[in-house]
Amino acid sequence: MRDGSPDAAFTAGMYRHGGVVGLRASRHDLRASIQALTAYVRQCDASHVFTSVAVFFNTASPPHRDTQNENTPNLVLKLSSFSGGGLWIEDSCGSVERLVSGKPTLGKILNFQDGKLYVQAREKWHATEPWEGSRVVLVAYNLGCAAQLSADNRTDLCSLGFQPPRSVGDVASPPGDKPTILEVFSGTSRTAAAARRRGLEAHAFDHTLQPVKDVGTAIKSFRDAWLSMDQIRASMMQSVLQMVNERRALAAALAGAGASLLAIKLLLQSRPERFRQVPGVWLLGVLPETCYGKALTEKIAEWSDKYGEEGVFEYNLAGWRTVCCCSWEHAKVVLGLRPFKMERFSAFANVTSLATGSFFSEGERWKRERRILSPAFNAKNVESLIPAVQCVAEQLLQEIEKDVSAGKEVDLTELMPLYTADVICKTGLGHELNLLQARSPDLIDDMKVLADAVQTRMFAPFPYWKVPGLAPWIDDGDKMKKKFDQRAEETMKLANSGGKSITEKLRAMEGDKFTNRELLDNILVLLIAGTDTTSTALGWVFYHLSKDQALQKQVAEEVRSLPEGELSTEQMESLHMVRAVWLETLRTTGPAAFLCFENNEEFTLAGKRQPPGTQFTVPMQYLMMNDPEVKTKLGNDLRSYRPTRWLGPEGIIKHPPFDTLPFGHGPRICLGMRLAEYEGLLAIARVVQKFDFMPYEKPEPEKTLTFTANNPVEHITIRVRPRTW
Ligand code: HEM
């Protein structure tokens, strides 16, 4: 298949012509290429069952069904960059009509999410949607009758990397109860020997280290490979392979240290009572299926659907056994142990040199910080911050006005973080940085660098930042932390809020109060916790309002006669439609889709003993969109975006604790919740009062996970015009 050809395809693996089955001849000449394709499929979905792959270049398939297939879904993976190009699939509840054999048929559009989509190709009519750009896709599918292959062909199919149904091939079994130990660069292989003495399966590998030829290049290549958390999966494999192939002594030592630590960790883990497990690959578990970023929110939802019928299941993420409570029944047990018996995920301890302060603290230290900070966020004090927030909201309106006058689409993904960062600087530090006016993304970009460094250190296989001089090669965290401290000190000196800002109040406190260092650390936490979160939520609010014009009209009617000037919190509370939209957006695309914890005492969950040091995930978004208890309060259609579910005859029905679950639960619930709600509701009310968002006709933006969840991969940009009544 040549690049540029208008319509071409390449197929490999099993074929079936009527009752005749066999393997395609391409396996003889193109073995390595086929293995690369199948490896990519397994990397994207380790549990996908497939006997064949096809690569399509600019192929528009008319409506058809793949009747030769088994009853398992086809996985379609994007191999090139193009827009549109999803699949139409028949669905009697859908709203998109296509002609199937000349007959109008209802269906819906399946778009690529994180570069992939699944389709039930045997039962449902489906067809390619139009696209822009070069559309190259890889389809991994499962043909029926795979059991009819000869024994040799079955073995060959598996050795090419296909994953036929279980009974057909000798596919690697999913990890069982016993951990398997891999000791890489093992020297005298003591770890493996100790593991075997404990009755575990263990393998040791070693190779001779060559003298260091170019240490600088070695570190740099390691650093480059590490930098993007989005590519952690690829980076880990590449780094290890590169190290082994090129025999770079330092890099090899780093990988060896990491792998040995992982092995020791597995060895020392006490034996828990297990829940149903997500199948994963040897040692790394589900890591190849996801990267700690992009796909994790969706993966958790997918696994919850597939393995969570008991309301709890578990997965191994690179050596961390993680128990996911996908039902409120079990999630509330875990949340009920907070804050002292259930702490944040212990990997947070890796980042204390970059980020400390209330969000990252535990135990007595957290208790003291929360006690000092809490009064600054009580109802009275948030009321006193209203003039500052109003002032920033005015600036937001002016910036939108500028774009509208210039005939440009409004880029909400650009503007909203500038709005929320300006709010935190003005309310927190008492001085505005005017980021909105300057359209300056510097602070936001710096925060991303810091958040990246935090994530890199959290999941690093060994504490590289403790090795003198090594950290700056791998991340820019320390540099950024210094820059933030300097910026905060300078801004605080310029404070002109007349004592109303959070830092001025904290400084004026009597009795036990923060030292200057603690103050700086906690200000940084407010910036990190308060910027991306509220801005992500606001971006989705305006997306929904422009998607659903009738909803926007209802909101507009509600805010139409709002007076000029400051709006009190009671005035905001009376805006029921605005609040319903805010609650519904946080429920479906909130910035905190899940939280990770770790217990420090043994306890029993769903009748099973959980030893200390177990990781737990509470997927708030999944619970809010699926849980039976949530359904009894918010309706059965939890997967739809329907703000009116929050409305009753008297106004908003809160349905505690679900109205605040996107902010966490219990004593550690988000400290900035009141401020976030005020600035969020105010932005919605004022912007809709003044501007009309035109219908959004592009595909729904894909979502990723940075420090927060549901961040749109591509900016949400919308055409806006002044509102006329
Ligand atoms: C829509 C906006 C926001 C959402 C959805 C959100 C959500 C959350 C969540 C889920 C937590 C973790 C709770 C837990 O561990 O149980 C949290 C903690 C926190 N948030 Fe927010 N947040 C938002 C905005 C803000 C803002 C504007 C600020 C600051 C002004 C802020 C400051 C904090 C702090 C300091 C913590 C740590 C609390 C502690 O551990 O004691 N957040 N937030």
PDB file of N, CA and C in Angstrom, residues 245-323:
ATOM      1  N   ASN A 245      19.939  -2.207  24.162  1.00  0.00           N
ATOM      2  CA  ASN A 245      20.599  -2.275  22.866  1.00  0.00           C
ATOM      3  C   ASN A 245      21.910  -1.517  22.852  1.00  0.00           C
ATOM      4  N   GLU A 246      21.864  -0.287  23.374  1.00  0.00           N
ATOM      5  CA  GLU A 246      23.051   0.545  23.234  1.00  0.00           C
ATOM      6  C   GLU A 246      23.996   0.393  24.418  1.00  0.00           C
ATOM      7  N   ARG A 247      23.591  -0.337  25.395  1.00  0.00           N
ATOM      8  CA  ARG A 247      24.437  -0.654  26.542  1.00  0.00           C
ATOM      9  C   ARG A 247      25.010   0.586  27.183  1.00  0.00           C
ATOM     10  N   ARG A 248      24.152   1.488  27.439  1.00  0.00           N
ATOM     11  CA  ARG A 248      24.640   2.687  28.100  1.00  0.00           C
ATOM     12  C   ARG A 248      24.595   2.437  29.601  1.00  0.00           C
ATOM     13  N   ALA A 249      25.729   2.510  30.205  1.00  0.00           N
ATOM     14  CA  ALA A 249      25.844   2.035  31.577  1.00  0.00           C
ATOM     15  C   ALA A 249      24.927   2.795  32.535  1.00  0.00           C
ATOM     16  N   LEU A 250      24.904   4.105  32.409  1.00  0.00           N
ATOM     17  CA  LEU A 250      24.128   4.859  33.379  1.00  0.00           C
ATOM     18  C   LEU A 250      22.639   4.573  33.212  1.00  0.00           C
ATOM     19  N   ALA A 251      22.196   4.622  31.950  1.00  0.00           N
ATOM     20  CA  ALA A 251      20.787   4.390  31.677  1.00  0.00           C
ATOM     21  C   ALA A 251      20.392   3.001  32.149  1.00  0.00           C
ATOM     22  N   ALA A 252      21.255   2.033  31.906  1.00  0.00           N
ATOM     23  CA  ALA A 252      20.962   0.676  32.323  1.00  0.00           C
ATOM     24  C   ALA A 252      20.843   0.599  33.841  1.00  0.00           C
ATOM     25  N   ALA A 253      21.714   1.334  34.527  1.00  0.00           N
ATOM     26  CA  ALA A 253      21.667   1.315  35.987  1.00  0.00           C
ATOM     27  C   ALA A 253      20.327   1.875  36.469  1.00  0.00           C
ATOM     28  N   LEU A 254      19.852   2.941  35.781  1.00  0.00           N
ATOM     29  CA  LEU A 254      18.576   3.553  36.173  1.00  0.00           C
ATOM     30  C   LEU A 254      17.440   2.559  35.998  1.00  0.00           C
ATOM     31  N   ALA A 255      17.416   1.900  34.822  1.00  0.00           N
ATOM     32  CA  ALA A 255      16.332   0.950  34.557  1.00  0.00           C
ATOM     33  C   ALA A 255      16.411  -0.219  35.516  1.00  0.00           C
ATOM     34  N   GLY A 256      17.634  -0.673  35.775  1.00  0.00           N
ATOM     35  CA  GLY A 256      17.832  -1.805  36.676  1.00  0.00           C
ATOM     36  C   GLY A 256      17.318  -1.485  38.058  1.00  0.00           C
ATOM     37  N   ALA A 257      17.648  -0.255  38.519  1.00  0.00           N
ATOM     38  CA  ALA A 257      17.202   0.159  39.852  1.00  0.00           C
ATOM     39  C   ALA A 257      15.684   0.142  39.900  1.00  0.00           C
ATOM     40  N   GLY A 258      15.061   0.678  38.833  1.00  0.00           N
ATOM     41  CA  GLY A 258      13.605   0.752  38.793  1.00  0.00           C
ATOM     42  C   GLY A 258      12.987  -0.636  38.820  1.00  0.00           C
ATOM     43  N   ALA A 259      13.489  -1.504  37.960  1.00  0.00           N
ATOM     44  CA  ALA A 259      12.896  -2.835  37.856  1.00  0.00           C
ATOM     45  C   ALA A 259      13.095  -3.610  39.149  1.00  0.00           C
ATOM     46  N   SER A 260      14.271  -3.438  39.773  1.00  0.00           N
ATOM     47  CA  SER A 260      14.517  -4.167  41.011  1.00  0.00           C
ATOM     48  C   SER A 260      13.575  -3.674  42.104  1.00  0.00           C
ATOM     49  N   LEU A 261      13.355  -2.336  42.139  1.00  0.00           N
ATOM     50  CA  LEU A 261      12.440  -1.796  43.148  1.00  0.00           C
ATOM     51  C   LEU A 261      11.042  -2.355  42.957  1.00  0.00           C
ATOM     52  N   LEU A 262      10.642  -2.473  41.687  1.00  0.00           N
ATOM     53  CA  LEU A 262       9.320  -2.998  41.383  1.00  0.00           C
ATOM     54  C   LEU A 262       9.228  -4.447  41.858  1.00  0.00           C
ATOM     55  N   ALA A 263      10.289  -5.191  41.573  1.00  0.00           N
ATOM     56  CA  ALA A 263      10.306  -6.591  41.976  1.00  0.00           C
ATOM     57  C   ALA A 263      10.228  -6.713  43.492  1.00  0.00           C
ATOM     58  N   ILE A 264      11.014  -5.862  44.198  1.00  0.00           N
ATOM     59  CA  ILE A 264      11.034  -5.932  45.662  1.00  0.00           C
ATOM     60  C   ILE A 264       9.648  -5.558  46.203  1.00  0.00           C
ATOM     61  N   LYS A 265       9.056  -4.541  45.575  1.00  0.00           N
ATOM     62  CA  LYS A 265       7.730  -4.077  46.012  1.00  0.00           C
ATOM     63  C   LYS A 265       6.714  -5.243  45.931  1.00  0.00           C
ATOM     64  N   LEU A 266       6.749  -5.948  44.789  1.00  0.00           N
ATOM     65  CA  LEU A 266       5.811  -7.056  44.625  1.00  0.00           C
ATOM     66  C   LEU A 266       6.088  -8.151  45.649  1.00  0.00           C
ATOM     67  N   LEU A 267       7.399  -8.350  45.906  1.00  0.00           N
ATOM     68  CA  LEU A 267       7.801  -9.412  46.817  1.00  0.00           C
ATOM     69  C   LEU A 267       7.321  -9.123  48.232  1.00  0.00           C
ATOM     70  N   LEU A 268       7.417  -7.837  48.614  1.00  0.00           N
ATOM     71  CA  LEU A 268       7.096  -7.487  49.989  1.00  0.00           C
ATOM     72  C   LEU A 268       5.600  -7.309  50.226  1.00  0.00           C
ATOM     73  N   GLN A 269       4.834  -7.176  49.135  1.00  0.00           N
ATOM     74  CA  GLN A 269       3.399  -6.972  49.325  1.00  0.00           C
ATOM     75  C   GLN A 269       2.792  -8.166  50.045  1.00  0.00           C
ATOM     76  N   SER A 270       2.034  -7.883  51.131  1.00  0.00           N
ATOM     77  CA  SER A 270       1.421  -9.028  51.795  1.00  0.00           C
ATOM     78  C   SER A 270       0.245  -9.488  50.943  1.00  0.00           C
ATOM     79  N   ARG A 271      -0.173 -10.727  51.145  1.00  0.00           N
ATOM     80  CA  ARG A 271      -1.186 -11.304  50.266  1.00  0.00           C
ATOM     81  C   ARG A 271      -2.578 -10.804  50.639  1.00  0.00           C
ATOM     82  N   PRO A 272      -3.199 -10.008  49.807  1.00  0.00           N
ATOM     83  CA  PRO A 272      -4.545  -9.546  50.117  1.00  0.00           C
ATOM     84  C   PRO A 272      -5.571 -10.560  49.640  1.00  0.00           C
ATOM     85  N   GLU A 273      -6.833 -10.389  50.070  1.00  0.00           N
ATOM     86  CA  GLU A 273      -7.914 -11.178  49.476  1.00  0.00           C
ATOM     87  C   GLU A 273      -8.366 -10.403  48.242  1.00  0.00           C
ATOM     88  N   ARG A 274      -8.413 -11.129  47.113  1.00  0.00           N
ATOM     89  CA  ARG A 274      -8.537 -10.417  45.829  1.00  0.00           C
ATOM     90  C   ARG A 274      -9.978 -10.231  45.378  1.00  0.00           C
ATOM     91  N   PHE A 275     -10.156  -9.182  44.580  1.00  0.00           N
ATOM     92  CA  PHE A 275     -11.414  -8.973  43.872  1.00  0.00           C
ATOM     93  C   PHE A 275     -11.196  -9.405  42.420  1.00  0.00           C
ATOM     94  N   ARG A 276     -12.255  -9.322  41.638  1.00  0.00           N
ATOM     95  CA  ARG A 276     -12.114  -9.670  40.222  1.00  0.00           C
ATOM     96  C   ARG A 276     -11.055  -8.757  39.595  1.00  0.00           C
ATOM     97  N   GLN A 277     -10.158  -9.365  38.791  1.00  0.00           N
ATOM     98  CA  GLN A 277      -9.021  -8.594  38.282  1.00  0.00           C
ATOM     99  C   GLN A 277      -9.150  -8.246  36.802  1.00  0.00           C
ATOM    100  N   VAL A 278      -8.715  -7.051  36.458  1.00  0.00           N
ATOM    101  CA  VAL A 278      -8.628  -6.678  35.051  1.00  0.00           C
ATOM    102  C   VAL A 278      -7.400  -7.398  34.495  1.00  0.00           C
ATOM    103  N   PRO A 279      -7.544  -8.171  33.423  1.00  0.00           N
ATOM    104  CA  PRO A 279      -6.360  -8.864  32.891  1.00  0.00           C
ATOM    105  C   PRO A 279      -5.321  -7.842  32.426  1.00  0.00           C
ATOM    106  N   GLY A 280      -4.073  -8.160  32.661  1.00  0.00           N
ATOM    107  CA  GLY A 280      -3.026  -7.244  32.231  1.00  0.00           C
ATOM    108  C   GLY A 280      -1.831  -8.041  31.769  1.00  0.00           C
ATOM    109  N   VAL A 281      -0.781  -7.343  31.348  1.00  0.00           N
ATOM    110  CA  VAL A 281       0.399  -8.071  30.896  1.00  0.00           C
ATOM    111  C   VAL A 281       1.298  -8.335  32.083  1.00  0.00           C
ATOM    112  N   TRP A 282       2.178  -9.257  31.872  1.00  0.00           N
ATOM    113  CA  TRP A 282       3.129  -9.691  32.871  1.00  0.00           C
ATOM    114  C   TRP A 282       3.847  -8.482  33.478  1.00  0.00           C
ATOM    115  N   LEU A 283       3.876  -8.358  34.765  1.00  0.00           N
ATOM    116  CA  LEU A 283       4.611  -7.348  35.513  1.00  0.00           C
ATOM    117  C   LEU A 283       3.995  -5.954  35.440  1.00  0.00           C
ATOM    118  N   LEU A 284       3.768  -5.439  34.241  1.00  0.00           N
ATOM    119  CA  LEU A 284       3.287  -4.056  34.128  1.00  0.00           C
ATOM    120  C   LEU A 284       1.775  -3.954  34.273  1.00  0.00           C
ATOM    121  N   GLY A 285       1.085  -5.080  34.315  1.00  0.00           N
ATOM    122  CA  GLY A 285      -0.363  -5.051  34.494  1.00  0.00           C
ATOM    123  C   GLY A 285      -1.054  -4.318  33.366  1.00  0.00           C
ATOM    124  N   VAL A 286      -1.911  -3.347  33.753  1.00  0.00           N
ATOM    125  CA  VAL A 286      -2.699  -2.651  32.726  1.00  0.00           C
ATOM    126  C   VAL A 286      -1.962  -1.460  32.140  1.00  0.00           C
ATOM    127  N   LEU A 287      -0.733  -1.231  32.563  1.00  0.00           N
ATOM    128  CA  LEU A 287      -0.002  -0.038  32.086  1.00  0.00           C
ATOM    129  C   LEU A 287       0.025   0.065  30.556  1.00  0.00           C
ATOM    130  N   PRO A 288       0.307  -1.041  29.842  1.00  0.00           N
ATOM    131  CA  PRO A 288       0.342  -0.899  28.390  1.00  0.00           C
ATOM    132  C   PRO A 288      -1.022  -0.531  27.800  1.00  0.00           C
ATOM    133  N   GLU A 289      -2.097  -0.769  28.550  1.00  0.00           N
ATOM    134  CA  GLU A 289      -3.418  -0.453  28.024  1.00  0.00           C
ATOM    135  C   GLU A 289      -3.712   1.027  28.136  1.00  0.00           C
ATOM    136  N   THR A 290      -3.047   1.661  29.023  1.00  0.00           N
ATOM    137  CA  THR A 290      -3.332   3.072  29.225  1.00  0.00           C
ATOM    138  C   THR A 290      -2.013   3.752  29.546  1.00  0.00           C
ATOM    139  N   CYS A 291      -2.025   5.060  29.539  1.00  0.00           N
ATOM    140  CA  CYS A 291      -0.885   5.770  30.048  1.00  0.00           C
ATOM    141  C   CYS A 291      -1.450   6.557  31.203  1.00  0.00           C
ATOM    142  N   TYR A 292      -0.682   6.843  32.227  1.00  0.00           N
ATOM    143  CA  TYR A 292      -1.219   7.540  33.376  1.00  0.00           C
ATOM    144  C   TYR A 292      -1.528   8.943  32.940  1.00  0.00           C
ATOM    145  N   GLY A 293      -2.573   9.126  32.266  1.00  0.00           N
ATOM    146  CA  GLY A 293      -2.910  10.414  31.716  1.00  0.00           C
ATOM    147  C   GLY A 293      -4.098  10.186  30.850  1.00  0.00           C
ATOM    148  N   LYS A 294      -3.805  10.257  29.562  1.00  0.00           N
ATOM    149  CA  LYS A 294      -4.865  10.301  28.569  1.00  0.00           C
ATOM    150  C   LYS A 294      -6.086   9.426  28.842  1.00  0.00           C
ATOM    151  N   ALA A 295      -5.867   8.125  28.856  1.00  0.00           N
ATOM    152  CA  ALA A 295      -7.033   7.262  28.764  1.00  0.00           C
ATOM    153  C   ALA A 295      -7.547   6.770  30.102  1.00  0.00           C
ATOM    154  N   LEU A 296      -6.913   7.158  31.205  1.00  0.00           N
ATOM    155  CA  LEU A 296      -7.250   6.470  32.455  1.00  0.00           C
ATOM    156  C   LEU A 296      -8.701   6.662  32.887  1.00  0.00           C
ATOM    157  N   THR A 297      -9.246   7.890  32.743  1.00  0.00           N
ATOM    158  CA  THR A 297     -10.635   8.107  33.161  1.00  0.00           C
ATOM    159  C   THR A 297     -11.558   7.172  32.380  1.00  0.00           C
ATOM    160  N   GLU A 298     -11.346   7.122  31.059  1.00  0.00           N
ATOM    161  CA  GLU A 298     -12.219   6.266  30.246  1.00  0.00           C
ATOM    162  C   GLU A 298     -11.974   4.793  30.526  1.00  0.00           C
ATOM    163  N   LYS A 299     -10.703   4.445  30.764  1.00  0.00           N
ATOM    164  CA  LYS A 299     -10.391   3.036  31.035  1.00  0.00           C
ATOM    165  C   LYS A 299     -11.090   2.587  32.311  1.00  0.00           C
ATOM    166  N   ILE A 300     -11.049   3.446  33.339  1.00  0.00           N
ATOM    167  CA  ILE A 300     -11.676   3.076  34.610  1.00  0.00           C
ATOM    168  C   ILE A 300     -13.166   2.821  34.375  1.00  0.00           C
ATOM    169  N   ALA A 301     -13.795   3.674  33.547  1.00  0.00           N
ATOM    170  CA  ALA A 301     -15.221   3.490  33.269  1.00  0.00           C
ATOM    171  C   ALA A 301     -15.439   2.168  32.512  1.00  0.00           C
ATOM    172  N   GLU A 302     -14.552   1.919  31.539  1.00  0.00           N
ATOM    173  CA  GLU A 302     -14.694   0.697  30.729  1.00  0.00           C
ATOM    174  C   GLU A 302     -14.535  -0.551  31.620  1.00  0.00           C
ATOM    175  N   TRP A 303     -13.491  -0.537  32.477  1.00  0.00           N
ATOM    176  CA  TRP A 303     -13.273  -1.696  33.357  1.00  0.00           C
ATOM    177  C   TRP A 303     -14.420  -1.834  34.351  1.00  0.00           C
ATOM    178  N   SER A 304     -14.931  -0.688  34.835  1.00  0.00           N
ATOM    179  CA  SER A 304     -16.032  -0.757  35.810  1.00  0.00           C
ATOM    180  C   SER A 304     -17.219  -1.464  35.167  1.00  0.00           C
ATOM    181  N   ASP A 305     -17.501  -1.126  33.890  1.00  0.00           N
ATOM    182  CA  ASP A 305     -18.605  -1.782  33.188  1.00  0.00           C
ATOM    183  C   ASP A 305     -18.343  -3.278  33.029  1.00  0.00           C
ATOM    184  N   LYS A 306     -17.073  -3.598  32.724  1.00  0.00           N
ATOM    185  CA  LYS A 306     -16.745  -4.971  32.338  1.00  0.00           C
ATOM    186  C   LYS A 306     -16.488  -5.887  33.549  1.00  0.00           C
ATOM    187  N   TYR A 307     -15.785  -5.355  34.551  1.00  0.00           N
ATOM    188  CA  TYR A 307     -15.358  -6.223  35.660  1.00  0.00           C
ATOM    189  C   TYR A 307     -15.978  -5.840  36.998  1.00  0.00           C
ATOM    190  N   GLY A 308     -16.844  -4.796  36.990  1.00  0.00           N
ATOM    191  CA  GLY A 308     -17.279  -4.236  38.279  1.00  0.00           C
ATOM    192  C   GLY A 308     -18.667  -4.653  38.715  1.00  0.00           C
ATOM    193  N   GLU A 309     -19.139  -5.831  38.264  1.00  0.00           N
ATOM    194  CA  GLU A 309     -20.528  -6.159  38.629  1.00  0.00           C
ATOM    195  C   GLU A 309     -20.697  -6.325  40.135  1.00  0.00           C
ATOM    196  N   GLU A 310     -19.573  -6.596  40.884  1.00  0.00           N
ATOM    197  CA  GLU A 310     -19.705  -6.707  42.346  1.00  0.00           C
ATOM    198  C   GLU A 310     -19.555  -5.346  43.024  1.00  0.00           C
ATOM    199  N   GLY A 311     -19.384  -4.304  42.212  1.00  0.00           N
ATOM    200  CA  GLY A 311     -19.247  -2.955  42.783  1.00  0.00           C
ATOM    201  C   GLY A 311     -17.819  -2.643  43.162  1.00  0.00           C
ATOM    202  N   VAL A 312     -16.924  -3.595  42.966  1.00  0.00           N
ATOM    203  CA  VAL A 312     -15.515  -3.388  43.275  1.00  0.00           C
ATOM    204  C   VAL A 312     -14.698  -4.384  42.451  1.00  0.00           C
ATOM    205  N   PHE A 313     -13.571  -3.928  41.927  1.00  0.00           N
ATOM    206  CA  PHE A 313     -12.687  -4.825  41.176  1.00  0.00           C
ATOM    207  C   PHE A 313     -11.271  -4.295  41.358  1.00  0.00           C
ATOM    208  N   GLU A 314     -10.288  -4.972  40.787  1.00  0.00           N
ATOM    209  CA  GLU A 314      -8.923  -4.470  40.977  1.00  0.00           C
ATOM    210  C   GLU A 314      -8.094  -4.581  39.709  1.00  0.00           C
ATOM    211  N   TYR A 315      -7.062  -3.759  39.644  1.00  0.00           N
ATOM    212  CA  TYR A 315      -6.126  -3.836  38.520  1.00  0.00           C
ATOM    213  C   TYR A 315      -4.717  -3.609  39.032  1.00  0.00           C
ATOM    214  N   ASN A 316      -3.757  -4.075  38.251  1.00  0.00           N
ATOM    215  CA  ASN A 316      -2.353  -3.872  38.608  1.00  0.00           C
ATOM    216  C   ASN A 316      -1.804  -2.806  37.666  1.00  0.00           C
ATOM    217  N   LEU A 317      -1.429  -1.649  38.242  1.00  0.00           N
ATOM    218  CA  LEU A 317      -0.871  -0.591  37.404  1.00  0.00           C
ATOM    219  C   LEU A 317       0.616  -0.515  37.726  1.00  0.00           C
ATOM    220  N   ALA A 318       1.427  -1.135  36.865  1.00  0.00           N
ATOM    221  CA  ALA A 318       2.879  -1.144  37.022  1.00  0.00           C
ATOM    222  C   ALA A 318       3.304  -1.533  38.439  1.00  0.00           C
ATOM    223  N   GLY A 319       2.694  -2.582  38.972  1.00  0.00           N
ATOM    224  CA  GLY A 319       3.137  -3.070  40.275  1.00  0.00           C
ATOM    225  C   GLY A 319       2.276  -2.571  41.420  1.00  0.00           C
ATOM    226  N   TRP A 320       1.435  -1.582  41.168  1.00  0.00           N
ATOM    227  CA  TRP A 320       0.537  -1.113  42.229  1.00  0.00           C
ATOM    228  C   TRP A 320      -0.785  -1.853  42.114  1.00  0.00           C
ATOM    229  N   ARG A 321      -1.087  -2.672  43.114  1.00  0.00           N
ATOM    230  CA  ARG A 321      -2.419  -3.299  43.117  1.00  0.00           C
ATOM    231  C   ARG A 321      -3.417  -2.214  43.510  1.00  0.00           C
ATOM    232  N   THR A 322      -4.374  -1.967  42.656  1.00  0.00           N
ATOM    233  CA  THR A 322      -5.319  -0.879  42.919  1.00  0.00           C
ATOM    234  C   THR A 322      -6.732  -1.415  42.929  1.00  0.00           C
ATOM    235  N   VAL A 323      -7.447  -1.132  44.015  1.00  0.00           N
ATOM    236  CA  VAL A 323      -8.832  -1.599  44.148  1.00  0.00           C
ATOM    237  C   VAL A 323      -9.746  -0.444  43.759  1.00  0.00           C
TER     238      VAL A 323
END
